[in-house]
Coordinates of C-alpha atoms in Angstrom, one line a residue:
Chain A
X1 CA 11.1 46.7 -41.1
X2 CA 14.1 46.1 -43.0
X3 CA 13.6 43.6 -46.0
X4 CA 18.2 43.3 -45.9
X5 CA 19.8 41.6 -43.9
X6 CA 23.2 40.5 -43.2
X7 CA 23.7 37.1 -42.5
X8 CA 26.9 36.4 -39.6
X9 CA 27.7 32.4 -40.1
X10 CA 29.6 31.2 -37.7
X11 CA 30.8 27.3 -37.9
X12 CA 31.6 26.7 -34.1
X13 CA 29.6 28.2 -31.4
X14 CA 32.4 29.8 -28.9
X15 CA 33.2 31.7 -32.5
X16 CA 29.9 32.2 -32.2
X17 CA 29.3 33.9 -27.9
X18 CA 32.2 35.5 -28.5
X19 CA 31.1 37.1 -31.8
X20 CA 27.9 38.1 -30.1
X21 CA 29.4 39.2 -26.8
X22 CA 31.7 41.4 -28.9
X23 CA 28.2 42.6 -31.7
X24 CA 26.7 43.7 -28.6
X25 CA 29.1 45.1 -27.8
X26 CA 29.7 48.2 -30.3
X27 CA 26.1 48.5 -30.5
X28 CA 24.9 45.7 -33.5
X29 CA 21.5 45.4 -33.2
X30 CA 20.9 41.5 -33.7
X31 CA 17.7 40.3 -34.9
X32 CA 18.1 36.7 -34.1
X33 CA 20.0 33.4 -34.2
X34 CA 19.8 30.0 -35.2
X35 CA 21.9 27.8 -33.7
X36 CA 21.7 23.3 -34.2
X37 CA 21.8 23.3 -30.4
X38 CA 21.6 24.7 -27.3
X39 CA 24.6 26.5 -27.3
X40 CA 25.3 27.4 -23.7
X41 CA 25.6 31.3 -22.0
X42 CA 23.9 33.0 -25.7
X43 CA 21.0 34.4 -24.9
X44 CA 23.0 35.8 -21.9
X45 CA 25.3 37.4 -23.8
X46 CA 22.2 37.8 -26.4
X47 CA 20.8 39.8 -23.1
X48 CA 17.5 38.6 -23.8
X49 CA 15.2 38.3 -20.9
X50 CA 14.3 35.1 -18.5
X51 CA 11.3 33.2 -19.6
X52 CA 9.3 33.3 -17.6
X53 CA 7.6 29.7 -18.2
X54 CA 8.0 27.8 -14.4
X55 CA 5.3 31.1 -12.9
X56 CA 3.1 29.5 -15.8
X57 CA 3.6 26.2 -14.8
X58 CA 2.9 26.7 -11.1
X59 CA -0.4 28.6 -12.2
X60 CA -1.2 26.4 -14.3
X61 CA -0.6 23.6 -11.1
X62 CA -2.4 25.2 -8.7
X63 CA -4.9 25.6 -11.0
X64 CA -4.7 21.4 -12.0
X65 CA -4.1 21.5 -7.2
X66 CA -8.1 23.4 -6.4
X67 CA -9.8 21.2 -10.0
X68 CA -8.9 17.5 -9.0
X69 CA -10.3 18.6 -5.1
X70 CA -12.9 20.5 -6.2
X71 CA -14.1 17.7 -8.9
X72 CA -13.7 14.8 -6.0
X73 CA -15.3 17.0 -3.3
X74 CA -18.2 17.0 -5.5
X75 CA -18.8 13.8 -6.5
X76 CA -17.3 11.8 -3.4
X77 CA -19.0 14.4 -1.1
X78 CA -21.9 16.0 -1.6
X79 CA -23.4 14.1 -5.7
X80 CA -23.1 10.9 -4.1
X81 CA -21.7 10.3 -0.3
X82 CA -21.9 6.4 -0.9
X83 CA -21.0 3.7 2.0
X84 CA -17.2 2.2 0.0
X85 CA -16.1 -0.3 1.7
X86 CA -16.5 1.6 4.7
X87 CA -14.6 5.3 3.8
X88 CA -15.7 7.8 5.7
X89 CA -17.9 10.0 3.5
X90 CA -18.7 12.5 6.1
X91 CA -16.2 15.2 4.9
X92 CA -13.6 16.3 2.6
X93 CA -11.1 16.0 5.1
X94 CA -11.7 12.9 6.5
X95 CA -11.7 11.6 3.2
X96 CA -8.6 13.3 1.2
X97 CA -6.1 10.8 2.0
X98 CA -7.6 9.1 0.2
X99 CA -7.9 11.7 -2.7
X100 CA -4.6 12.6 -2.3
X101 CA -3.4 10.3 -5.8
X102 CA -5.8 12.5 -7.9
X103 CA -5.0 15.3 -6.6
X104 CA -1.1 15.1 -7.0
X105 CA -1.9 13.4 -10.1
X106 CA -4.4 16.3 -11.9
X107 CA -2.1 18.5 -10.8
X108 CA 1.5 16.9 -12.3
X109 CA -0.8 17.4 -15.5
X110 CA -2.5 20.5 -15.3
X111 CA 0.8 22.0 -15.1
X112 CA 2.9 19.4 -17.5
X113 CA 0.5 19.5 -20.2
X114 CA -0.8 23.4 -20.2
X115 CA 2.7 24.3 -20.0
X116 CA 4.1 23.0 -23.2
X117 CA 0.7 24.5 -24.5
X118 CA 2.2 27.3 -23.1
X119 CA 5.7 27.0 -25.5
X120 CA 3.6 26.2 -28.1
X121 CA 2.2 29.5 -28.3
X122 CA 4.5 31.3 -27.4
X123 CA 7.6 30.3 -29.2
X124 CA 4.7 28.9 -32.3
X125 CA 5.0 26.1 -33.5
X126 CA 2.6 23.6 -34.1
X127 CA 2.5 20.5 -37.1
X128 CA 2.2 22.4 -40.0
X129 CA 4.3 25.5 -39.7
X130 CA 6.6 25.9 -42.9
X131 CA 10.1 26.1 -40.8
X132 CA 11.6 29.0 -41.1
X133 CA 15.3 28.9 -41.1
X134 CA 17.1 30.5 -43.6
X135 CA 19.4 28.9 -44.2
X136 CA 19.1 24.7 -43.7
X137 CA 22.6 24.4 -42.1
X138 CA 21.9 26.1 -39.2
X139 CA 19.4 22.3 -37.9
X140 CA 23.6 20.3 -39.1
X141 CA 26.5 22.6 -38.1
X142 CA 25.7 26.2 -38.7
X143 CA 25.9 29.3 -36.6
X144 CA 23.3 32.0 -38.0
X145 CA 23.7 35.6 -36.7
X146 CA 21.1 37.6 -38.5
X147 CA 21.8 41.4 -38.4
X148 CA 18.6 43.8 -40.2
X149 CA 20.3 46.8 -42.6
X150 CA 19.1 49.5 -43.5
X151 CA 21.8 52.2 -44.9
X152 CA 24.9 51.5 -42.5
X153 CA 25.4 48.5 -44.4
X154 CA 29.3 49.0 -44.8
X155 CA 29.6 50.0 -41.4
X156 CA 27.7 46.3 -40.1
X157 CA 30.1 44.6 -43.0
X158 CA 33.2 46.2 -41.5
X159 CA 31.7 45.1 -37.3
X160 CA 31.0 41.7 -38.8
X161 CA 34.4 41.0 -40.1
X162 CA 36.0 41.6 -37.2
X163 CA 34.1 38.5 -35.8
X164 CA 36.4 34.9 -36.2
X165 CA 33.7 34.8 -39.7
X166 CA 33.1 31.6 -41.5
X167 CA 30.7 33.7 -43.6
X168 CA 29.1 36.6 -44.5
X169 CA 26.2 37.2 -47.3
X170 CA 23.3 39.7 -47.6
X171 CA 20.1 38.9 -47.7
X172 CA 16.7 40.3 -49.5
X173 CA 13.7 39.2 -47.0
X174 CA 11.6 38.1 -49.9
X175 CA 8.7 38.1 -48.5
X176 CA 8.2 41.7 -47.9
Chain B
X1 CA 42.5 26.1 8.8
X2 CA 39.6 26.7 11.2
X3 CA 40.1 28.8 14.2
X4 CA 37.7 28.1 17.4
X5 CA 36.4 30.6 18.3
X6 CA 36.0 31.9 22.0
X7 CA 32.2 32.5 21.4
X8 CA 31.5 29.3 19.5
X9 CA 33.3 28.1 23.0
X10 CA 31.7 29.9 25.1
X11 CA 28.1 29.5 23.3
X12 CA 27.9 25.4 23.4
X13 CA 29.3 24.9 26.5
X14 CA 27.1 27.7 28.0
X15 CA 24.1 25.6 25.9
X16 CA 25.7 21.6 28.1
X17 CA 25.6 23.1 30.5
X18 CA 22.2 24.2 31.0
X19 CA 21.4 21.4 28.8
X20 CA 22.4 18.9 31.8
X21 CA 20.9 20.9 34.2
X22 CA 17.4 20.8 32.7
X23 CA 17.7 17.0 31.6
X24 CA 18.8 16.6 35.6
X25 CA 15.1 18.6 36.4
X26 CA 13.7 16.4 34.0
X27 CA 15.4 13.3 36.0
X28 CA 14.0 15.2 39.0
X29 CA 10.9 15.8 38.3
X30 CA 9.5 12.1 37.2
X31 CA 7.9 9.7 39.6
X32 CA 10.1 6.9 41.2
X33 CA 7.1 5.4 42.5
X34 CA 3.4 4.9 41.7
X35 CA 1.9 7.4 44.1
X36 CA 3.9 10.2 43.3
X37 CA 3.3 10.0 39.6
X38 CA -0.8 9.8 41.0
X39 CA 0.4 13.0 42.9
X40 CA 1.8 14.7 39.2
X41 CA -1.4 13.6 37.2
X42 CA -3.4 15.2 40.1
X43 CA -1.9 18.7 40.2
X44 CA -1.4 18.8 36.2
X45 CA -5.0 17.9 35.3
X46 CA -6.8 20.8 35.9
X47 CA -10.3 20.1 34.5
X48 CA -11.7 19.9 31.3
X49 CA -9.1 18.6 28.9
X50 CA -9.0 14.8 30.2
X51 CA -12.7 14.7 30.8
X52 CA -13.6 13.8 27.9
X53 CA -11.5 11.2 27.0
X54 CA -12.1 8.2 30.3
X55 CA -8.4 6.7 31.2
X56 CA -9.5 3.6 32.1
X57 CA -7.0 1.3 31.5
X58 CA -8.6 -0.6 27.8
X59 CA -8.1 2.7 26.4
X60 CA -4.8 3.7 26.6
X61 CA -1.6 2.2 24.7
X62 CA -2.6 0.4 21.8
X63 CA 1.1 -1.5 22.3
X64 CA 0.0 -1.8 25.9
X65 CA -3.7 -2.7 25.5
X66 CA -2.7 -5.5 23.5
X67 CA -0.1 -7.1 25.8
X68 CA -2.5 -6.9 28.0
X69 CA -5.4 -8.2 26.6
X70 CA -2.9 -11.5 25.0
X71 CA -2.5 -11.9 28.5
X72 CA -6.1 -11.9 30.1
X73 CA -6.1 -14.3 28.0
X74 CA -3.7 -17.1 29.2
X75 CA -4.6 -16.8 33.1
X76 CA -8.2 -15.4 33.8
X77 CA -6.5 -14.0 37.0
X78 CA -4.2 -12.2 35.6
X79 CA -1.8 -9.3 36.7
X80 CA -3.4 -6.7 34.5
X81 CA -1.0 -3.7 34.7
X82 CA -3.0 -0.5 36.4
X83 CA -4.0 2.4 35.0
X84 CA -1.6 3.9 38.0
X85 CA 0.8 1.9 36.8
X86 CA 1.2 1.9 33.0
X87 CA 1.2 6.2 33.7
X88 CA 4.0 5.6 36.4
X89 CA 5.3 4.5 33.5
X90 CA 4.8 6.6 30.9
X91 CA 5.9 9.3 32.8
X92 CA 8.8 8.7 34.3
X93 CA 9.2 7.8 30.7
X94 CA 9.9 10.7 29.6
X95 CA 13.1 12.1 30.1
X96 CA 15.0 9.4 29.1
X97 CA 13.1 9.2 26.4
X98 CA 13.2 14.1 25.9
X99 CA 16.6 12.3 26.2
X100 CA 16.9 9.4 23.4
X101 CA 14.8 12.2 21.0
X102 CA 17.9 14.2 21.3
X103 CA 20.3 11.7 21.2
X104 CA 19.3 10.4 18.4
X105 CA 18.2 13.4 16.8
X106 CA 21.9 14.7 16.2
X107 CA 23.5 12.1 15.6
X108 CA 20.8 11.3 12.6
X109 CA 22.0 14.3 11.3
X110 CA 26.0 12.5 11.3
X111 CA 24.6 9.6 10.2
X112 CA 23.0 11.5 7.2
X113 CA 25.7 14.0 6.5
X114 CA 28.2 10.5 5.7
X115 CA 26.1 8.5 3.3
X116 CA 25.9 12.6 1.9
X117 CA 28.5 12.5 1.8
X118 CA 29.4 9.2 0.4
X119 CA 27.7 9.6 -2.3
X120 CA 29.1 12.5 -3.7
X121 CA 32.1 10.6 -3.5
X122 CA 30.8 7.6 -5.6
X123 CA 29.6 9.6 -7.7
X124 CA 31.9 12.1 -8.4
X125 CA 30.2 15.4 -8.0
X126 CA 32.4 17.5 -10.0
X127 CA 30.0 21.0 -7.6
X128 CA 31.1 19.1 -4.3
X129 CA 34.9 18.6 -3.5
X130 CA 34.9 21.8 -2.2
X131 CA 31.5 21.0 1.0
X132 CA 33.6 18.1 1.5
X133 CA 35.8 19.2 5.0
X134 CA 33.3 20.8 6.1
X135 CA 31.2 17.5 5.8
X136 CA 33.7 15.7 7.8
X137 CA 34.0 17.9 9.7
X138 CA 29.4 17.5 11.1
X139 CA 30.5 13.2 10.9
X140 CA 32.9 13.8 13.3
X141 CA 29.7 13.7 15.8
X142 CA 29.5 10.5 14.3
X143 CA 31.1 8.4 16.8
X144 CA 30.7 10.3 20.1
X145 CA 27.0 11.0 19.5
X146 CA 27.2 6.8 18.6
X147 CA 28.2 5.9 21.9
X148 CA 25.5 8.2 23.9
X149 CA 22.8 6.6 21.6
X150 CA 24.7 3.2 22.6
X151 CA 24.8 4.3 26.2
X152 CA 21.3 5.1 26.3
X153 CA 20.6 1.9 24.7
X154 CA 22.4 -0.1 26.7
X155 CA 20.7 2.1 30.3
X156 CA 17.2 1.0 29.4
X157 CA 18.4 -2.7 28.7
X158 CA 20.0 -2.4 32.0
X159 CA 16.3 -1.7 33.3
X160 CA 17.2 2.1 33.8
X161 CA 13.9 2.7 32.3
X162 CA 10.8 1.4 30.8
X163 CA 12.0 2.7 26.3
X164 CA 11.8 -0.7 24.9
X165 CA 8.6 -3.0 26.4
X166 CA 10.8 -6.0 24.7
X167 CA 13.5 -5.7 26.6
X168 CA 11.0 -6.9 30.1
X169 CA 11.4 -9.9 30.4
X170 CA 7.6 -10.2 32.2
X171 CA 6.3 -8.2 29.3
X172 CA 7.2 -11.1 27.2
X173 CA 6.7 -13.9 29.3
X174 CA 3.0 -12.5 28.9
X175 CA 2.9 -11.3 25.1
X176 CA 2.8 -14.1 21.9
X177 CA 3.4 -10.9 19.4
X178 CA 6.0 -10.2 21.4
X179 CA 8.4 -13.8 22.7
X180 CA 7.4 -14.4 18.6
X181 CA 10.4 -12.1 17.8
X182 CA 12.7 -12.6 20.4
X183 CA 14.2 -14.7 17.9
X184 CA 15.2 -10.8 16.6
X185 CA 14.3 -8.2 19.6
X186 CA 16.6 -10.0 22.2
X187 CA 19.1 -7.9 23.9
X188 CA 22.6 -9.1 23.6
X189 CA 22.3 -9.5 20.4
X190 CA 20.1 -5.9 19.9
X191 CA 23.5 -4.0 21.6
X192 CA 25.7 -6.3 19.0
X193 CA 23.8 -5.1 16.4
X194 CA 24.1 -1.6 17.6
X195 CA 27.4 -1.8 18.0
X196 CA 28.2 -3.7 14.6
X197 CA 26.0 -1.0 12.9
X198 CA 28.2 1.9 14.2
X199 CA 32.0 0.8 14.1
X200 CA 31.7 -0.2 10.0
X201 CA 30.3 4.4 9.7
X202 CA 32.5 4.7 11.6
X203 CA 35.0 3.0 9.9
X204 CA 34.3 4.2 6.7
X205 CA 34.5 8.0 8.2
X206 CA 37.8 6.8 9.8
X207 CA 39.5 6.0 6.3
X208 CA 37.3 7.7 4.3
X209 CA 38.6 11.6 6.2
X210 CA 41.7 10.5 6.5
X211 CA 42.5 9.5 2.4
X212 CA 40.8 12.5 2.7
X213 CA 43.4 13.7 3.9
X214 CA 46.2 11.8 2.3
X215 CA 45.6 12.6 -1.1
X216 CA 46.3 16.9 0.0
X217 CA 49.4 16.3 0.1
X218 CA 50.4 13.3 -2.8
X219 CA 50.8 13.3 -6.8
X220 CA 48.5 10.8 -7.4
X221 CA 44.8 10.5 -7.2
X222 CA 45.1 7.1 -5.6
X223 CA 44.5 8.4 -2.8
X224 CA 41.5 9.7 -4.9
X225 CA 40.1 6.9 -6.0
X226 CA 40.6 4.1 -2.3
X227 CA 38.2 6.5 -1.3
X228 CA 35.5 6.3 -4.8
X229 CA 35.9 2.7 -4.5
X230 CA 35.3 3.1 0.4
X231 CA 32.4 5.0 -0.4
X232 CA 30.9 2.5 -2.5
X233 CA 31.1 -0.1 -0.5
X234 CA 30.2 1.9 2.4
X235 CA 26.4 2.8 1.1
X236 CA 25.9 0.1 -0.4
X237 CA 26.9 -1.9 4.0
X238 CA 25.0 1.6 5.1
X239 CA 21.6 0.8 3.1
X240 CA 20.8 -2.6 5.0
X241 CA 22.0 -0.9 8.1
X242 CA 20.0 2.1 8.4
X243 CA 17.1 -0.2 7.5
X244 CA 17.9 -1.9 10.7
X245 CA 19.6 0.6 12.9
X246 CA 15.8 2.1 12.1
X247 CA 13.7 -1.1 13.1
X248 CA 16.2 -1.9 16.0
X249 CA 16.6 2.3 17.6
X250 CA 13.4 3.2 16.5
X251 CA 10.6 0.7 14.5
X252 CA 11.0 -2.1 18.0
X253 CA 9.7 0.9 20.4
X254 CA 6.2 -0.5 19.1
X255 CA 6.9 -3.5 18.8
X256 CA 4.2 -4.8 17.6
X257 CA 4.1 -2.2 15.0
X258 CA 5.5 -2.9 11.5
X259 CA 6.4 -0.6 8.3
X260 CA 8.4 -2.0 5.7
X261 CA 9.6 1.2 4.3
X262 CA 10.6 2.8 7.7
X263 CA 13.8 2.4 6.6
X264 CA 13.4 4.3 3.9
X265 CA 11.5 6.9 5.9
X266 CA 13.6 7.4 8.4
X267 CA 15.8 8.0 6.2
X268 CA 14.5 10.5 4.3
X269 CA 14.8 12.9 7.4
X270 CA 18.2 11.4 8.2
X271 CA 19.3 12.9 4.6
X272 CA 17.0 16.1 4.7
X273 CA 18.4 17.5 8.6
X274 CA 21.8 16.3 7.5
X275 CA 22.1 18.7 4.2
X276 CA 20.2 21.7 6.3
X277 CA 22.6 22.0 8.3
X278 CA 25.5 21.2 6.0
X279 CA 24.3 24.4 4.4
X280 CA 23.5 26.1 7.6
X281 CA 27.4 25.6 8.4
X282 CA 28.5 26.8 5.3
X283 CA 26.6 29.8 5.7
X284 CA 27.5 30.6 9.3
X285 CA 31.5 29.5 7.8
X286 CA 31.3 31.8 5.6
X287 CA 29.8 34.7 7.3
X288 CA 33.0 34.7 9.0
X289 CA 35.2 34.6 6.1
X290 CA 35.8 31.3 5.8
X291 CA 35.1 29.1 2.6
X292 CA 36.0 31.8 0.4
X293 CA 35.8 29.9 -3.1
X294 CA 32.3 29.0 -2.1
X295 CA 29.4 30.3 -4.0
X296 CA 26.0 31.0 -5.1
X297 CA 25.8 28.2 -7.2
X298 CA 27.8 25.4 -3.7
X299 CA 24.4 26.7 -2.1
X300 CA 21.3 26.4 -5.3
X301 CA 22.7 23.0 -5.3
X302 CA 22.2 22.6 -1.6
X303 CA 18.6 24.1 -1.7
X304 CA 18.1 21.9 -4.4
X305 CA 18.2 18.9 -2.1
X306 CA 16.7 20.5 0.9
X307 CA 13.7 20.4 -1.8
X308 CA 14.2 17.3 -3.0
X309 CA 14.7 15.7 -0.4
X310 CA 12.2 16.8 1.7
X311 CA 9.3 16.3 -0.7
X312 CA 10.6 12.8 -1.1
X313 CA 10.9 12.4 2.6
X314 CA 6.4 13.7 2.4
X315 CA 5.9 11.0 -0.7
X316 CA 7.2 8.3 2.1
X317 CA 5.0 10.2 5.3
X318 CA 2.9 9.3 2.9
X319 CA 3.2 6.1 1.7
X320 CA 3.1 5.1 4.8
X321 CA 0.4 7.0 6.5
X322 CA -2.4 6.2 3.9
X323 CA -1.5 2.8 2.5
X324 CA -2.1 2.0 6.7
X325 CA -4.9 4.7 6.8
X326 CA -6.5 3.1 3.7
X327 CA -7.0 -0.6 4.7
X328 CA -7.7 0.3 8.9
X329 CA -5.8 -2.8 8.9
X330 CA -6.4 -3.4 13.2
X331 CA -2.8 -4.5 14.5
X332 CA -1.4 -1.1 12.2
X333 CA -3.7 1.6 12.4
X334 CA -3.1 2.2 16.3
X335 CA 0.5 3.3 15.9
X336 CA -1.9 6.1 13.5
X337 CA -4.7 6.8 15.7
X338 CA -2.3 7.6 19.2
X339 CA -0.9 9.9 17.2
X340 CA -3.8 11.5 15.4
X341 CA -5.2 11.6 18.7
X342 CA -2.4 12.7 21.5
X343 CA -0.4 13.8 19.0
X344 CA -2.0 16.6 17.0
X345 CA -0.4 19.5 16.5
X346 CA 3.2 18.0 16.7
X347 CA 1.8 15.4 13.8
X348 CA 0.1 17.5 11.4
X349 CA 2.4 20.1 12.4
X350 CA 5.2 18.6 11.7
X351 CA 3.5 17.9 8.0
X352 CA 3.4 21.7 7.4
X353 CA 6.6 22.8 8.4
X354 CA 8.4 18.8 6.3
X355 CA 6.9 19.9 3.7
X356 CA 4.2 22.5 2.6
X357 CA 7.0 25.6 4.8
X358 CA 9.6 24.2 2.4
X359 CA 7.8 23.9 -0.9
X360 CA 6.8 26.7 -1.0
X361 CA 9.6 28.9 -0.3
X362 CA 12.3 26.5 -1.9
X363 CA 10.5 26.0 -5.1
X364 CA 11.8 29.5 -7.0
X365 CA 15.0 29.1 -8.2
X366 CA 16.4 33.2 -7.1
X367 CA 14.9 32.6 -4.1
X368 CA 17.4 29.2 -3.0
X369 CA 20.8 31.6 -3.7
X370 CA 19.5 33.4 -0.7
X371 CA 21.0 33.7 2.6
X372 CA 18.4 34.5 4.4
X373 CA 16.0 32.2 2.9
X374 CA 18.1 29.1 3.6
X375 CA 18.3 29.9 7.3
X376 CA 14.9 30.3 7.7
X377 CA 14.2 27.7 5.6
X378 CA 16.9 25.4 7.1
X379 CA 15.8 26.1 10.2
X380 CA 12.2 25.4 10.2
X381 CA 13.0 21.4 8.3
X382 CA 14.9 21.6 11.3
X383 CA 13.2 21.7 14.1
X384 CA 10.2 20.1 11.7
X385 CA 12.7 17.1 11.8
X386 CA 12.6 16.8 15.9
X387 CA 9.0 16.7 16.0
X388 CA 9.2 14.0 13.3
X389 CA 12.0 11.9 15.4
X390 CA 9.5 13.4 18.7
X391 CA 6.5 12.1 17.0
X392 CA 8.6 8.3 15.9
X393 CA 9.7 7.6 19.9
X394 CA 7.9 9.3 22.5
X395 CA 4.2 7.6 21.2
X396 CA 5.3 5.2 22.1
X397 CA 7.3 6.3 25.2
X398 CA 5.1 8.9 27.0
X399 CA 1.9 8.6 25.5
X400 CA -0.5 11.1 25.6
X401 CA 1.1 12.0 29.5
X402 CA 3.8 14.2 26.8
X403 CA 4.2 17.9 26.3
X404 CA 7.5 19.6 25.1
X405 CA 8.7 21.6 28.3
X406 CA 12.1 21.8 30.7
X407 CA 13.4 17.8 29.9
X408 CA 12.7 18.2 26.1
X409 CA 14.0 21.3 26.5
X410 CA 16.9 20.6 28.2
X411 CA 17.8 17.1 26.0
X412 CA 18.2 19.5 22.9
X413 CA 19.1 22.2 24.3
X414 CA 22.2 19.4 26.3
X415 CA 23.1 17.7 22.8
X416 CA 22.8 21.2 20.1
X417 CA 26.0 22.4 22.5
X418 CA 27.3 18.8 22.2
X419 CA 27.1 19.0 18.7
X420 CA 28.0 22.3 17.9
X421 CA 30.8 22.2 20.1
X422 CA 32.1 18.1 18.4
X423 CA 31.6 18.9 14.8
X424 CA 33.8 23.1 15.6
X425 CA 36.3 21.8 16.9
X426 CA 36.4 18.4 14.5
X427 CA 36.7 21.5 12.1
X428 CA 39.9 22.3 13.4
X429 CA 41.5 19.1 12.2
X430 CA 42.4 19.9 8.7
X431 CA 42.1 23.1 5.7
X432 CA 39.1 24.3 5.4
X433 CA 39.7 23.0 1.3
X434 CA 40.2 19.7 -0.1
X435 CA 43.3 21.9 -2.0
X436 CA 43.9 17.7 -3.5
X437 CA 40.7 16.2 -4.7
X438 CA 40.8 15.9 -8.0
X439 CA 37.6 17.6 -9.1
X440 CA 38.5 20.4 -6.4
X441 CA 38.5 23.0 -10.5
X442 CA 35.5 22.3 -11.3
X443 CA 34.2 23.2 -8.2
X444 CA 36.0 26.0 -7.9
X445 CA 34.2 27.4 -10.9
X446 CA 30.9 25.1 -10.8
X447 CA 28.2 27.7 -12.2
X448 CA 24.6 26.5 -12.4

């Protein structure tokens, strides 16, 4: 991993978007981009893969659906098929309408919660995690493009300076 | 401007002619006397299909039973309707019911489109102005289709058929329940209400279309603003009249039964079929080379509405079914018992076609942009909602004597032809793009 980074800072999301498109076209490798709010179209400009979280959500929903059916079938039909107010607990299908609210809610519950947890795991977020902002301004009004530098510092510098830049910094990675 | 091609003309006229033949055959083959009905039953019952269900007078028709019982308690000597007479009425009703189901189905598509259109205008939607003219074209069927429905209702009131038993003074005479409702369910008031609803909807359609076209040639947005106010007002009018229309035209076929969310349920069916037809029309018009500015982003939005309203329909269907099933109160539950016993395939098949298939097909975001997927899902949804109307009307009109044959197919073909002709004809009367709409630019640039 490179331990020198070029921090190109922008003060407007349109400028950032244009810069990212320009740098991509110039073949500059962009390590990361920090923005205070979602910039529409940034993922496309960076060429990021589309998220698969909705597919995961669908599968989690299927799990919840199956879980609810197995649970209700075991409890209400197999284990103790009691006559409760004349409801037909002879087979699952006969008493199914009464289970639908539970099946629905558990499907949504599993889908939503497991999807959120997946999101946290995948984006490495947890309560005592130390924040990763290179500069705190990126949470307020600045946009930052992080470009790893090896021995091509001059070349990168000239390319970045062609964009509508606010400020440019060279930083050393302190962790390594 | 859209030009009505010869192909569409021939196609729709052929459908109308074949449909008329089917309808005529339906009326020709329906029995006109009890003896003929007996003969038809004797010929069609080959063996075990009906063995398990012994037909004795008490079993057949839930609402009839009640009326018969009431009636018996009043007059022990009674003239309880015999089984044969009952079956005769059912068989005689069949071509009428087939006609009514198809007439209502296509009418409800254009009414649903009108409601969706008014919502788009009142919500100042930025994506849909490119589709306004297509929606206006579909609502062109509203007035003729509505008049046909009203004529069928008028013929029922004149005792040409036995679709609405509360229109029969003799039935009402001996039926306490219907008698108690005769303040609302009486023929003059019923017909006057029908005319009132249709007049209100058609007036909105007329003026909204007028302002919409006037907006194209004007320098300010005053027509747009008028349309906005008119649409908001119409929506308030619509939600009341739509609800009452569903009580009048559909729920009153079962005058012993009532459900509070019925209006919403019919509305959901209406609007999902309407959106589906809008989507199919757009795909078709695009394939002919019109509507260049409409792209898959617009289709994606329509497909989302198809998906969402399919789920909404299922939610209302289930809410109605489950509450009645759960409480199992005899006077309400007969409605679903007749459907589950005699209409198992259409009743449960409709759930698959209106909920499960659209849900699984249209859940994927990429699929919602593919023409063939939308066409496939759309056809499934439309057939499903035809079945929904079929399930709402047939069990009370023909009971267990239903089938899907020439009368039903003929009516369906006739109204398909009529719908296609009128809709495409009204598309030729104005440019396909509402260029003057202040949101037109936004709609062109719409990206999802």
